[in-house]
Amino acid sequence: MDILKNLQEIQAEIPDNVKLVAVSKFHPNEYIETAYSGGQRIFGESKEQELSKKQATLPNDIQWHFIGHLQTNKVKYIAPYIAMVEAVDSYKLLSEINKQAIKHNRTIACLLEIHIAQEESKYGFTFDTCRDMLQSGEWKSLKNVTIAGVMGMATNTDNEQEIEREFLSLKHFFDELKHDFFNDQPSFCEISMGMSHDYRIAIRTGATIIRVGSKIFGERVY
Ligand SMILES: *Cc1c(COP(=O)(O)O)cnc(C)c1O
């Protein structure tokens, strides 16, 4: 496995307006340093303890994205440094991120995780619960978080039509939210979708952020 080669192939193929998150969860620091030496600066992790350990020892100009389910009691540990929380799935979590961001005098970018897959999942807003949350307007008082867009995961399937349909549903939902709630906010601009096996479909259907792990770093050993 050649991390630099894998990375360069993906970097070369994605358009300028699409950001690549290199998903380094379960991989050692050396792998991250290799990708870093290839110019990669955005890395994604899904466990607080693993991330905090890596963050403490790796270069300071890495932008860390939290891509997993984040428990509210863990927010305080990542609040000092996290660049983006990609999977905000409740108002309670958003509010806690705001509270911790205030303590560090920061503004933290967040994406609203939307459940678009056919599979059952405990996580993510449905379209309706997300609309309701935004409609209530309470989020407008959270001055230390920026709602920067939406994030979603397609069904784990080989059926490309199905994946495309789900990504398009997220793109359309983004457009709706933009129109209804964020029209005057340029910072609401991100659609994070697409992983190793479906990032090309994601780019075609409007992704601005893709999250790629195994295609860069190889299979994870859990
Ligand atoms: C692990 C993970 C990825 C990366 O998955 P790969 O298939 O290895 O590219 C992307 N997004 C989320 C939310 C993940 O948990």
PDB file of C-alpha atoms and ligand atoms in Angstrom:
ATOM      1  CA  MET A   1       0.000   0.000   0.000  1.00  0.00           C
ATOM      2  CA  ASP A   2       1.334   3.393  -1.025  1.00  0.00           C
ATOM      3  CA  ILE A   3      -0.367   6.177   0.934  1.00  0.00           C
ATOM      4  CA  LEU A   4       1.220   9.022  -1.025  1.00  0.00           C
ATOM      5  CA  LYS A   5       0.293   7.516  -4.361  1.00  0.00           C
ATOM      6  CA  ASN A   6      -3.285   6.836  -3.280  1.00  0.00           C
ATOM      7  CA  LEU A   7      -3.599  10.354  -1.923  1.00  0.00           C
ATOM      8  CA  GLN A   8      -2.173  12.000  -5.010  1.00  0.00           C
ATOM      9  CA  GLU A   9      -4.492  10.039  -7.288  1.00  0.00           C
ATOM     10  CA  ILE A  10      -7.532  11.259  -5.377  1.00  0.00           C
ATOM     11  CA  GLN A  11      -6.244  14.831  -5.027  1.00  0.00           C
ATOM     12  CA  ALA A  12      -5.659  14.942  -8.790  1.00  0.00           C
ATOM     13  CA  GLU A  13      -9.134  13.731  -9.611  1.00  0.00           C
ATOM     14  CA  ILE A  14     -11.280  15.949  -7.397  1.00  0.00           C
ATOM     15  CA  PRO A  15     -12.357  19.445  -8.504  1.00  0.00           C
ATOM     16  CA  ASP A  16     -10.913  22.515  -6.749  1.00  0.00           C
ATOM     17  CA  ASN A  17     -14.156  23.286  -4.945  1.00  0.00           C
ATOM     18  CA  VAL A  18     -14.236  19.875  -3.236  1.00  0.00           C
ATOM     19  CA  LYS A  19     -12.330  19.411   0.014  1.00  0.00           C
ATOM     20  CA  LEU A  20     -10.839  16.047   0.869  1.00  0.00           C
ATOM     21  CA  VAL A  21     -11.023  14.782   4.443  1.00  0.00           C
ATOM     22  CA  ALA A  22      -8.486  11.989   4.874  1.00  0.00           C
ATOM     23  CA  VAL A  23     -10.172   9.642   7.327  1.00  0.00           C
ATOM     24  CA  SER A  24      -7.375   8.382   9.551  1.00  0.00           C
ATOM     25  CA  LYS A  25      -9.370   6.613  12.268  1.00  0.00           C
ATOM     26  CA  PHE A  26      -7.726   3.424  13.551  1.00  0.00           C
ATOM     27  CA  HIS A  27      -4.524   4.286  11.664  1.00  0.00           C
ATOM     28  CA  PRO A  28      -1.241   5.234  13.374  1.00  0.00           C
ATOM     29  CA  ASN A  29       0.397   8.663  13.417  1.00  0.00           C
ATOM     30  CA  GLU A  30       2.989   7.566  10.855  1.00  0.00           C
ATOM     31  CA  TYR A  31       0.263   7.134   8.248  1.00  0.00           C
ATOM     32  CA  ILE A  32      -1.034  10.617   8.957  1.00  0.00           C
ATOM     33  CA  GLU A  33       2.484  12.066   8.760  1.00  0.00           C
ATOM     34  CA  THR A  34       2.949  10.446   5.366  1.00  0.00           C
ATOM     35  CA  ALA A  35      -0.256  11.992   4.035  1.00  0.00           C
ATOM     36  CA  TYR A  36       0.737  15.292   5.668  1.00  0.00           C
ATOM     37  CA  SER A  37       4.028  15.221   3.784  1.00  0.00           C
ATOM     38  CA  GLY A  38       1.938  14.901   0.617  1.00  0.00           C
ATOM     39  CA  GLY A  39       0.213  18.191   1.433  1.00  0.00           C
ATOM     40  CA  GLN A  40      -2.902  16.801   3.100  1.00  0.00           C
ATOM     41  CA  ARG A  41      -4.109  19.014   5.968  1.00  0.00           C
ATOM     42  CA  ILE A  42      -7.671  17.915   6.740  1.00  0.00           C
ATOM     43  CA  PHE A  43      -8.035  14.656   8.648  1.00  0.00           C
ATOM     44  CA  GLY A  44     -11.131  12.930   9.978  1.00  0.00           C
ATOM     45  CA  GLU A  45     -11.476  10.951  13.185  1.00  0.00           C
ATOM     46  CA  SER A  46     -14.452   9.362  14.892  1.00  0.00           C
ATOM     47  CA  LYS A  47     -13.334   8.660  18.463  1.00  0.00           C
ATOM     48  CA  GLU A  48     -12.577  11.420  20.924  1.00  0.00           C
ATOM     49  CA  GLN A  49      -9.764   9.688  22.826  1.00  0.00           C
ATOM     50  CA  GLU A  50      -7.963   8.543  19.718  1.00  0.00           C
ATOM     51  CA  LEU A  51      -8.306  11.991  18.174  1.00  0.00           C
ATOM     52  CA  SER A  52      -7.101  13.875  21.250  1.00  0.00           C
ATOM     53  CA  LYS A  53      -4.021  11.651  21.464  1.00  0.00           C
ATOM     54  CA  LYS A  54      -3.188  12.238  17.818  1.00  0.00           C
ATOM     55  CA  GLN A  55      -3.903  15.939  17.972  1.00  0.00           C
ATOM     56  CA  ALA A  56      -1.494  16.384  20.888  1.00  0.00           C
ATOM     57  CA  THR A  57       1.443  14.934  18.975  1.00  0.00           C
ATOM     58  CA  LEU A  58       0.848  15.806  15.313  1.00  0.00           C
ATOM     59  CA  PRO A  59       1.443  19.170  13.554  1.00  0.00           C
ATOM     60  CA  ASN A  60      -0.629  22.113  14.698  1.00  0.00           C
ATOM     61  CA  ASP A  61      -1.821  23.165  11.278  1.00  0.00           C
ATOM     62  CA  ILE A  62      -3.826  19.981  10.790  1.00  0.00           C
ATOM     63  CA  GLN A  63      -7.543  20.704  10.577  1.00  0.00           C
ATOM     64  CA  TRP A  64      -9.335  17.941  12.444  1.00  0.00           C
ATOM     65  CA  HIS A  65     -12.870  17.016  11.495  1.00  0.00           C
ATOM     66  CA  PHE A  66     -14.898  14.957  13.940  1.00  0.00           C
ATOM     67  CA  ILE A  67     -16.896  12.624  11.703  1.00  0.00           C
ATOM     68  CA  GLY A  68     -18.404  10.112  14.150  1.00  0.00           C
ATOM     69  CA  HIS A  69     -21.148  10.198  16.700  1.00  0.00           C
ATOM     70  CA  LEU A  70     -20.090  12.671  19.384  1.00  0.00           C
ATOM     71  CA  GLN A  71     -21.386  12.286  22.905  1.00  0.00           C
ATOM     72  CA  THR A  72     -22.136  15.577  24.633  1.00  0.00           C
ATOM     73  CA  ASN A  73     -19.829  14.714  27.548  1.00  0.00           C
ATOM     74  CA  LYS A  74     -16.878  14.454  25.139  1.00  0.00           C
ATOM     75  CA  VAL A  75     -17.305  17.851  23.513  1.00  0.00           C
ATOM     76  CA  LYS A  76     -15.180  19.608  26.117  1.00  0.00           C
ATOM     77  CA  TYR A  77     -12.092  17.610  25.184  1.00  0.00           C
ATOM     78  CA  ILE A  78     -12.098  18.536  21.502  1.00  0.00           C
ATOM     79  CA  ALA A  79     -13.504  22.063  21.766  1.00  0.00           C
ATOM     80  CA  PRO A  80     -10.067  23.727  22.106  1.00  0.00           C
ATOM     81  CA  TYR A  81      -8.892  22.587  18.687  1.00  0.00           C
ATOM     82  CA  ILE A  82     -11.554  20.909  16.536  1.00  0.00           C
ATOM     83  CA  ALA A  83     -11.978  22.541  13.096  1.00  0.00           C
ATOM     84  CA  MET A  84     -15.354  21.034  12.290  1.00  0.00           C
ATOM     85  CA  VAL A  85     -17.874  18.722  13.918  1.00  0.00           C
ATOM     86  CA  GLU A  86     -19.413  16.971  10.931  1.00  0.00           C
ATOM     87  CA  ALA A  87     -22.074  14.870  12.543  1.00  0.00           C
ATOM     88  CA  VAL A  88     -24.239  17.080  14.733  1.00  0.00           C
ATOM     89  CA  ASP A  89     -27.442  15.129  15.153  1.00  0.00           C
ATOM     90  CA  SER A  90     -29.305  16.969  17.907  1.00  0.00           C
ATOM     91  CA  TYR A  91     -29.940  20.454  19.149  1.00  0.00           C
ATOM     92  CA  LYS A  92     -28.586  19.347  22.511  1.00  0.00           C
ATOM     93  CA  LEU A  93     -25.208  18.539  20.944  1.00  0.00           C
ATOM     94  CA  LEU A  94     -25.138  21.802  18.996  1.00  0.00           C
ATOM     95  CA  SER A  95     -25.854  23.728  22.159  1.00  0.00           C
ATOM     96  CA  GLU A  96     -23.103  21.911  24.081  1.00  0.00           C
ATOM     97  CA  ILE A  97     -20.583  22.625  21.314  1.00  0.00           C
ATOM     98  CA  ASN A  98     -21.553  26.280  21.556  1.00  0.00           C
ATOM     99  CA  LYS A  99     -21.115  26.267  25.322  1.00  0.00           C
ATOM    100  CA  GLN A 100     -17.641  24.728  25.127  1.00  0.00           C
ATOM    101  CA  ALA A 101     -16.634  26.972  22.217  1.00  0.00           C
ATOM    102  CA  ILE A 102     -17.436  30.015  24.361  1.00  0.00           C
ATOM    103  CA  LYS A 103     -15.026  28.775  27.044  1.00  0.00           C
ATOM    104  CA  HIS A 104     -12.236  28.758  24.486  1.00  0.00           C
ATOM    105  CA  ASN A 105     -13.302  31.968  22.820  1.00  0.00           C
ATOM    106  CA  ARG A 106     -13.751  30.127  19.518  1.00  0.00           C
ATOM    107  CA  THR A 107     -16.400  29.598  16.881  1.00  0.00           C
ATOM    108  CA  ILE A 108     -16.756  25.965  15.833  1.00  0.00           C
ATOM    109  CA  ALA A 109     -18.056  24.967  12.405  1.00  0.00           C
ATOM    110  CA  CYS A 110     -20.718  22.259  12.487  1.00  0.00           C
ATOM    111  CA  LEU A 111     -22.573  20.217   9.902  1.00  0.00           C
ATOM    112  CA  LEU A 112     -26.042  18.837  10.516  1.00  0.00           C
ATOM    113  CA  GLU A 113     -26.023  15.073  10.020  1.00  0.00           C
ATOM    114  CA  ILE A 114     -29.009  13.988   7.980  1.00  0.00           C
ATOM    115  CA  HIS A 115     -30.196  10.395   7.816  1.00  0.00           C
ATOM    116  CA  ILE A 116     -30.516   9.630   4.103  1.00  0.00           C
ATOM    117  CA  ALA A 117     -29.791   5.890   3.940  1.00  0.00           C
ATOM    118  CA  GLN A 118     -32.307   3.068   3.757  1.00  0.00           C
ATOM    119  CA  GLU A 119     -30.551   1.420   6.679  1.00  0.00           C
ATOM    120  CA  GLU A 120     -31.728   1.884  10.214  1.00  0.00           C
ATOM    121  CA  SER A 121     -29.567   4.251  12.194  1.00  0.00           C
ATOM    122  CA  LYS A 122     -29.761   5.725  15.628  1.00  0.00           C
ATOM    123  CA  TYR A 123     -28.049   8.850  14.399  1.00  0.00           C
ATOM    124  CA  GLY A 124     -28.844  11.793  12.209  1.00  0.00           C
ATOM    125  CA  PHE A 125     -31.788  14.151  11.851  1.00  0.00           C
ATOM    126  CA  THR A 126     -34.595  13.123   9.541  1.00  0.00           C
ATOM    127  CA  PHE A 127     -35.599  15.825   7.078  1.00  0.00           C
ATOM    128  CA  ASP A 128     -38.544  16.636   9.323  1.00  0.00           C
ATOM    129  CA  THR A 129     -36.736  16.732  12.658  1.00  0.00           C
ATOM    130  CA  CYS A 130     -34.092  18.931  11.063  1.00  0.00           C
ATOM    131  CA  ARG A 131     -36.686  21.345   9.671  1.00  0.00           C
ATOM    132  CA  ASP A 132     -38.400  21.477  13.060  1.00  0.00           C
ATOM    133  CA  MET A 133     -35.139  22.194  14.845  1.00  0.00           C
ATOM    134  CA  LEU A 134     -34.296  25.063  12.496  1.00  0.00           C
ATOM    135  CA  GLN A 135     -37.866  26.371  12.451  1.00  0.00           C
ATOM    136  CA  SER A 136     -37.820  26.801  16.225  1.00  0.00           C
ATOM    137  CA  GLY A 137     -35.099  29.404  15.749  1.00  0.00           C
ATOM    138  CA  GLU A 138     -33.352  28.663  19.061  1.00  0.00           C
ATOM    139  CA  TRP A 139     -30.109  27.909  17.227  1.00  0.00           C
ATOM    140  CA  LYS A 140     -29.837  31.569  16.254  1.00  0.00           C
ATOM    141  CA  SER A 141     -28.814  32.408  19.799  1.00  0.00           C
ATOM    142  CA  LEU A 142     -25.808  30.059  19.603  1.00  0.00           C
ATOM    143  CA  LYS A 143     -23.190  32.604  18.590  1.00  0.00           C
ATOM    144  CA  ASN A 144     -20.130  30.357  18.898  1.00  0.00           C
ATOM    145  CA  VAL A 145     -21.176  27.711  16.416  1.00  0.00           C
ATOM    146  CA  THR A 146     -21.501  28.173  12.676  1.00  0.00           C
ATOM    147  CA  ILE A 147     -23.912  25.839  10.945  1.00  0.00           C
ATOM    148  CA  ALA A 148     -21.850  25.314   7.815  1.00  0.00           C
ATOM    149  CA  GLY A 149     -24.001  22.791   5.967  1.00  0.00           C
ATOM    150  CA  VAL A 150     -25.107  19.176   5.976  1.00  0.00           C
ATOM    151  CA  MET A 151     -23.506  15.754   6.119  1.00  0.00           C
ATOM    152  CA  GLY A 152     -24.829  12.350   5.166  1.00  0.00           C
ATOM    153  CA  MET A 153     -23.964   8.736   4.463  1.00  0.00           C
ATOM    154  CA  ALA A 154     -25.529   6.663   1.718  1.00  0.00           C
ATOM    155  CA  THR A 155     -26.697   3.100   2.152  1.00  0.00           C
ATOM    156  CA  ASN A 156     -23.842   0.611   2.050  1.00  0.00           C
ATOM    157  CA  THR A 157     -24.766  -0.976  -1.269  1.00  0.00           C
ATOM    158  CA  ASP A 158     -23.366  -1.636  -4.746  1.00  0.00           C
ATOM    159  CA  ASN A 159     -26.512  -0.185  -6.270  1.00  0.00           C
ATOM    160  CA  GLU A 160     -25.211   3.073  -7.710  1.00  0.00           C
ATOM    161  CA  GLN A 161     -28.677   4.330  -8.584  1.00  0.00           C
ATOM    162  CA  GLU A 162     -29.690   4.000  -4.969  1.00  0.00           C
ATOM    163  CA  ILE A 163     -26.576   5.839  -3.764  1.00  0.00           C
ATOM    164  CA  GLU A 164     -27.129   8.569  -6.332  1.00  0.00           C
ATOM    165  CA  ARG A 165     -30.751   8.978  -5.292  1.00  0.00           C
ATOM    166  CA  GLU A 166     -29.742   9.351  -1.641  1.00  0.00           C
ATOM    167  CA  PHE A 167     -26.985  11.872  -2.373  1.00  0.00           C
ATOM    168  CA  LEU A 168     -29.358  13.873  -4.562  1.00  0.00           C
ATOM    169  CA  SER A 169     -31.898  13.893  -1.743  1.00  0.00           C
ATOM    170  CA  LEU A 170     -29.248  15.430   0.509  1.00  0.00           C
ATOM    171  CA  LYS A 171     -28.283  17.988  -2.127  1.00  0.00           C
ATOM    172  CA  HIS A 172     -31.938  18.992  -2.550  1.00  0.00           C
ATOM    173  CA  PHE A 173     -32.390  19.205   1.201  1.00  0.00           C
ATOM    174  CA  PHE A 174     -29.320  21.432   1.437  1.00  0.00           C
ATOM    175  CA  ASP A 175     -30.849  23.720  -1.217  1.00  0.00           C
ATOM    176  CA  GLU A 176     -34.107  23.852   0.714  1.00  0.00           C
ATOM    177  CA  LEU A 177     -32.395  24.755   3.993  1.00  0.00           C
ATOM    178  CA  LYS A 178     -30.233  27.314   2.235  1.00  0.00           C
ATOM    179  CA  HIS A 179     -33.337  28.948   0.813  1.00  0.00           C
ATOM    180  CA  ASP A 180     -35.465  28.759   3.949  1.00  0.00           C
ATOM    181  CA  PHE A 181     -32.969  29.518   6.717  1.00  0.00           C
ATOM    182  CA  PHE A 182     -29.512  30.509   5.485  1.00  0.00           C
ATOM    183  CA  ASN A 183     -30.029  32.616   2.383  1.00  0.00           C
ATOM    184  CA  ASP A 184     -28.075  35.512   3.842  1.00  0.00           C
ATOM    185  CA  GLN A 185     -25.296  33.291   5.241  1.00  0.00           C
ATOM    186  CA  PRO A 186     -22.437  32.443   2.855  1.00  0.00           C
ATOM    187  CA  SER A 187     -20.949  30.229   5.572  1.00  0.00           C
ATOM    188  CA  PHE A 188     -23.771  27.723   5.007  1.00  0.00           C
ATOM    189  CA  CYS A 189     -22.109  26.169   1.979  1.00  0.00           C
ATOM    190  CA  GLU A 190     -20.963  22.610   2.666  1.00  0.00           C
ATOM    191  CA  ILE A 191     -22.378  19.255   1.627  1.00  0.00           C
ATOM    192  CA  SER A 192     -20.271  16.450   3.089  1.00  0.00           C
ATOM    193  CA  MET A 193     -21.006  13.139   1.412  1.00  0.00           C
ATOM    194  CA  GLY A 194     -19.070  10.355  -0.244  1.00  0.00           C
ATOM    195  CA  MET A 195     -16.576   7.804   1.099  1.00  0.00           C
ATOM    196  CA  SER A 196     -14.033   5.480  -0.548  1.00  0.00           C
ATOM    197  CA  HIS A 197     -16.536   3.503  -2.588  1.00  0.00           C
ATOM    198  CA  ASP A 198     -18.925   6.298  -3.555  1.00  0.00           C
ATOM    199  CA  TYR A 199     -17.067   9.627  -3.576  1.00  0.00           C
ATOM    200  CA  ARG A 200     -17.255   9.918  -7.368  1.00  0.00           C
ATOM    201  CA  ILE A 201     -21.035   9.726  -7.232  1.00  0.00           C
ATOM    202  CA  ALA A 202     -20.983  12.250  -4.393  1.00  0.00           C
ATOM    203  CA  ILE A 203     -18.936  14.754  -6.385  1.00  0.00           C
ATOM    204  CA  ARG A 204     -21.245  14.339  -9.367  1.00  0.00           C
ATOM    205  CA  THR A 205     -24.256  15.073  -7.207  1.00  0.00           C
ATOM    206  CA  GLY A 206     -22.916  18.163  -5.454  1.00  0.00           C
ATOM    207  CA  ALA A 207     -20.555  17.233  -2.605  1.00  0.00           C
ATOM    208  CA  THR A 208     -18.212  19.976  -1.403  1.00  0.00           C
ATOM    209  CA  ILE A 209     -16.520  17.700   1.156  1.00  0.00           C
ATOM    210  CA  ILE A 210     -15.688  14.022   0.677  1.00  0.00           C
ATOM    211  CA  ARG A 211     -14.456  11.758   3.474  1.00  0.00           C
ATOM    212  CA  VAL A 212     -12.086   9.083   2.237  1.00  0.00           C
ATOM    213  CA  GLY A 213     -10.332   6.545   4.466  1.00  0.00           C
ATOM    214  CA  SER A 214      -9.522   3.081   3.161  1.00  0.00           C
ATOM    215  CA  LYS A 215      -8.795   4.212  -0.387  1.00  0.00           C
ATOM    216  CA  ILE A 216      -5.921   6.296   1.029  1.00  0.00           C
ATOM    217  CA  PHE A 217      -4.750   4.343   4.066  1.00  0.00           C
ATOM    218  CA  GLY A 218      -5.844   0.780   3.305  1.00  0.00           C
ATOM    219  CA  GLU A 219      -8.256  -1.369   5.267  1.00  0.00           C
ATOM    220  CA  ARG A 220      -8.685  -0.558   8.927  1.00  0.00           C
ATOM    221  CA  VAL A 221      -7.828  -3.156  11.550  1.00  0.00           C
ATOM    222  CA  TYR A 222     -10.357  -2.721  14.354  1.00  0.00           C
TER     223      TYR A 222
HETATM  224  C1  LIG B   1     -15.013   5.678   8.418  1.00  0.00           C
HETATM  225  C2  LIG B   1     -15.812   6.769   7.807  1.00  0.00           C
HETATM  226  C3  LIG B   1     -15.510   7.260   6.522  1.00  0.00           C
HETATM  227  C4  LIG B   1     -14.429   6.679   5.627  1.00  0.00           C
HETATM  228  O1  LIG B   1     -14.790   5.423   5.154  1.00  0.00           O
HETATM  229  P1  LIG B   1     -13.947   4.690   3.999  1.00  0.00           P
HETATM  230  O2  LIG B   1     -14.908   3.712   3.425  1.00  0.00           O
HETATM  231  O3  LIG B   1     -12.779   4.049   4.659  1.00  0.00           O
HETATM  232  O4  LIG B   1     -13.543   5.724   3.013  1.00  0.00           O
HETATM  233  C5  LIG B   1     -16.268   8.322   6.055  1.00  0.00           C
HETATM  234  N1  LIG B   1     -17.251   8.877   6.788  1.00  0.00           N
HETATM  235  C6  LIG B   1     -17.566   8.427   8.018  1.00  0.00           C
HETATM  236  C7  LIG B   1     -18.670   9.073   8.766  1.00  0.00           C
HETATM  237  C8  LIG B   1     -16.869   7.362   8.558  1.00  0.00           C
HETATM  238  O5  LIG B   1     -17.204   6.914   9.780  1.00  0.00           O
END
